[in-house]
Amino acid sequence: MNSTAKITFKNVTYLVSDSLPHDKDEAYYESFFNREAILASEDTECKGGRGSTLLYKHDSRDLVLRHYCRGGMIGKVISDVFFRFEVHCHRAFNEFRLLENMLLLGLPVPKPVIAREESFLGFVTQDIVIERLNGYRDLSYVIDHRHLTEVEMTAIGRTLNRFFDAGIYHTDLNIRNIMIDKDCNVCVIDFDKCFDEITLSDELKDEMLSRLLRSFRKELTRKATTHFNESDFDALIKEAPYLKQ
């Protein structure tokens, strides 16, 4: 089995997983990022938001393409360009490698397929392609239709504990970044600007779980018909008892 390879053509560098060949020309790797061609396919689904995440098929594989954009005030002026001296100027490659490391630890995360950095002068733009999690729904979708069961919340708590034990710090743990399927399998997504540490303090665990609870509460304010009660969170806390109420 080949290892991950970094392949460069002029001003474009690709980080290519071992699930793809490493001896192709640039056109092949670029085909994973050709938004115009991807959008022209009837199989493509476009998710809203900055960068418009695309769910599409490539060589019979179900994939997700995400473009990296800036947030905050600066993002209104410079939407997707990063300076090479910035701390997070390699967000796509960093997330790719973090996903690979977590998979080696047996954690339930998507598989990275290919990432891209385009460089010009002192600037970088970035994209990543990961495998799509078929059969999964994020928690916001579930609570829009029904309450999460105690069994499901327990499964979520146990899964988050696995990430805690592995020292994974997720900077934006919310209901849209936790996926669950009909068999109560749980997966965590979107590890942009996340990192792993040797030991996670209880304060960092509190921070992540507090953010998750706030996202449940926010969904209630956004949509009155949301199926969530504070007591629903109790089963999760029993498995990950770090949250400071």
XYZ file of C-alpha atoms in Angstrom:
245
model
C 0.000 0.000 0.000
C 1.294 3.441 -0.912
C 1.593 6.146 1.711
C 0.211 9.666 1.428
C 2.112 11.658 -1.193
C 2.692 15.370 -1.713
C 2.656 16.111 -5.451
C 3.467 19.546 -6.900
C 2.773 21.000 -10.352
C 4.082 24.549 -10.726
C 2.108 26.615 -8.185
C -0.305 23.863 -7.078
C 0.459 21.194 -4.474
C -1.761 18.184 -3.782
C -1.734 15.958 -0.723
C -2.911 12.611 -2.083
C -4.104 9.708 0.051
C -3.130 6.101 -0.499
C -6.596 5.475 -1.961
C -5.585 7.349 -5.130
C -2.765 6.661 -7.609
C 0.330 8.809 -7.186
C 1.518 8.712 -10.794
C -1.232 10.667 -12.564
C -0.975 13.991 -14.386
C -2.215 17.278 -12.978
C -5.535 17.084 -14.855
C -6.485 13.956 -12.938
C -5.900 15.480 -9.501
C -7.469 18.763 -10.533
C -10.653 16.943 -11.596
C -11.459 16.460 -7.891
C -11.661 20.248 -7.486
C -13.235 21.378 -10.775
C -16.326 23.031 -9.305
C -17.792 23.933 -12.691
C -17.711 20.325 -13.885
C -18.852 19.005 -10.517
C -21.812 21.395 -10.400
C -22.802 20.346 -13.911
C -23.335 16.764 -12.731
C -26.878 15.774 -11.793
C -25.487 13.759 -8.876
C -24.057 16.842 -7.163
C -25.669 18.359 -4.094
C -24.667 21.854 -3.036
C -24.684 22.799 0.618
C -25.043 26.479 1.473
C -22.616 28.600 3.411
C -19.239 30.109 2.707
C -17.441 28.207 -0.004
C -20.512 26.084 -0.847
C -19.617 22.543 0.187
C -20.302 20.123 -2.659
C -21.430 16.508 -2.294
C -20.612 14.683 -5.517
C -19.460 11.492 -7.209
C -16.031 10.866 -8.700
C -15.026 7.488 -10.122
C -18.068 5.940 -8.382
C -16.972 7.320 -4.997
C -19.231 9.558 -2.899
C -17.160 12.573 -1.934
C -17.377 15.965 -0.246
C -15.482 19.013 -1.528
C -14.937 21.890 0.878
C -13.272 25.208 0.115
C -11.596 27.053 2.979
C -12.927 30.536 3.655
C -12.227 33.171 6.242
C -14.651 34.149 8.976
C -15.082 37.337 10.965
C -14.624 40.874 9.739
C -11.559 40.119 7.628
C -13.562 37.472 5.772
C -15.829 40.207 4.413
C -12.828 41.751 2.691
C -10.582 38.760 1.933
C -12.901 35.774 1.595
C -10.625 32.821 0.866
C -7.030 33.995 0.519
C -4.481 33.272 3.249
C -1.055 34.831 3.763
C 1.758 32.289 3.825
C 3.029 33.593 7.176
C -0.306 32.977 8.953
C -0.620 30.266 11.593
C -3.459 28.602 9.680
C -2.117 29.071 6.147
C -2.083 25.266 5.630
C -5.537 24.450 6.989
C -6.368 21.860 4.323
C -3.138 19.900 4.755
C -3.336 20.152 8.554
C -6.894 18.809 8.609
C -5.967 16.059 6.140
C -3.114 14.843 8.344
C -5.177 15.110 11.522
C -7.914 12.957 9.950
C -5.295 10.389 8.957
C -3.888 10.320 12.489
C -7.344 9.882 14.017
C -8.162 7.041 11.641
C -4.975 5.297 12.734
C -6.281 5.596 16.304
C -9.553 3.985 15.223
C -11.634 7.128 15.749
C -14.851 7.557 13.735
C -14.021 10.358 11.294
C -14.292 10.725 7.497
C -11.451 9.492 5.320
C -9.453 12.233 3.575
C -8.965 11.672 -0.140
C -7.054 14.642 -1.523
C -6.247 18.222 -0.508
C -4.989 21.132 -2.586
C -3.018 24.325 -2.031
C -2.753 26.929 -4.769
C 0.079 29.417 -4.236
C 0.599 32.788 -5.851
C 3.051 35.397 -4.645
C 2.764 35.192 -0.835
C -0.792 33.877 -0.762
C -2.546 30.485 -0.583
C -6.044 29.151 -1.304
C -7.064 25.713 -0.063
C -9.530 22.866 -0.617
C -10.053 19.383 0.747
C -11.957 16.323 -0.477
C -13.132 13.668 1.970
C -15.302 10.578 1.658
C -18.992 11.144 2.222
C -20.626 9.474 5.221
C -23.568 7.765 3.557
C -26.468 6.841 5.817
C -25.580 9.435 8.450
C -27.501 12.550 9.496
C -26.190 15.398 11.580
C -27.852 16.053 14.933
C -29.539 19.244 13.735
C -31.408 17.203 11.117
C -32.469 14.606 13.675
C -33.829 17.066 16.261
C -35.661 18.896 13.506
C -37.736 15.722 13.083
C -37.717 14.013 16.477
C -36.037 13.738 19.860
C -32.739 11.932 20.123
C -33.261 8.795 22.188
C -31.421 8.030 25.406
C -29.578 5.252 23.576
C -28.451 7.715 20.905
C -27.325 10.333 23.417
C -25.426 7.663 25.316
C -23.701 6.599 22.079
C -22.754 10.216 21.394
C -21.294 10.612 24.892
C -19.266 7.419 24.590
C -17.937 8.481 21.193
C -16.899 11.914 22.460
C -15.086 10.230 25.346
C -12.993 8.325 22.807
C -11.870 11.628 21.301
C -11.166 13.026 24.771
C -9.076 9.985 25.661
C -7.118 10.387 22.424
C -6.383 14.045 23.232
C -8.351 15.482 20.288
C -9.430 19.093 20.699
C -12.340 20.051 18.420
C -12.628 23.836 18.239
C -16.206 23.857 16.959
C -18.048 20.879 18.431
C -21.688 21.524 17.571
C -24.779 19.628 16.466
C -23.892 19.977 12.778
C -20.482 18.388 13.277
C -21.783 15.211 14.918
C -23.337 12.582 12.647
C -25.356 9.498 13.562
C -26.880 6.641 11.579
C -29.867 4.366 12.182
C -27.693 1.879 14.086
C -26.451 4.525 16.549
C -23.009 4.715 14.987
C -21.594 8.176 15.651
C -19.039 10.090 13.593
C -17.475 13.516 14.154
C -16.637 15.829 11.236
C -15.093 19.204 10.345
C -11.690 19.290 12.013
C -10.591 22.581 10.467
C -8.183 24.336 12.877
C -8.479 21.455 15.341
C -5.517 19.680 16.886
C -4.416 16.839 19.091
C -2.661 17.198 22.438
C -0.944 14.750 24.741
C -3.548 15.335 27.464
C -6.833 17.227 27.353
C -7.579 19.175 30.512
C -11.038 19.002 32.052
C -11.357 22.698 31.179
C -10.979 21.947 27.473
C -13.455 19.075 27.732
C -15.871 21.428 29.499
C -15.376 23.972 26.747
C -16.187 21.509 23.972
C -19.249 20.057 25.684
C -20.495 23.501 26.679
C -20.261 24.555 23.043
C -22.244 21.461 22.049
C -24.977 22.203 24.581
C -25.135 25.838 23.429
C -25.658 24.653 19.859
C -28.663 22.580 21.003
C -30.044 25.627 22.818
C -29.400 27.879 19.833
C -31.388 25.537 17.612
C -34.343 25.935 19.988
C -34.229 29.714 19.581
C -33.851 29.394 15.833
C -36.773 27.002 15.389
C -39.489 26.616 18.035
C -40.421 23.143 16.764
C -36.969 21.750 17.550
C -37.182 18.459 19.454
C -34.853 19.015 22.379
C -35.144 19.297 26.134
C -32.331 19.984 28.568
C -33.006 16.571 30.106
C -32.116 14.957 26.749
C -28.515 15.924 27.428
C -28.344 13.966 30.693
C -27.614 10.615 29.022
C -24.678 12.170 27.171
C -23.270 13.710 30.349
C -23.392 10.361 32.151
C -20.892 9.099 29.577
C -18.861 12.314 29.405
C -19.335 13.856 32.848
C -17.245 16.984 32.326
C -19.870 19.603 31.578
C -20.245 22.395 34.069
C -23.907 23.310 34.064
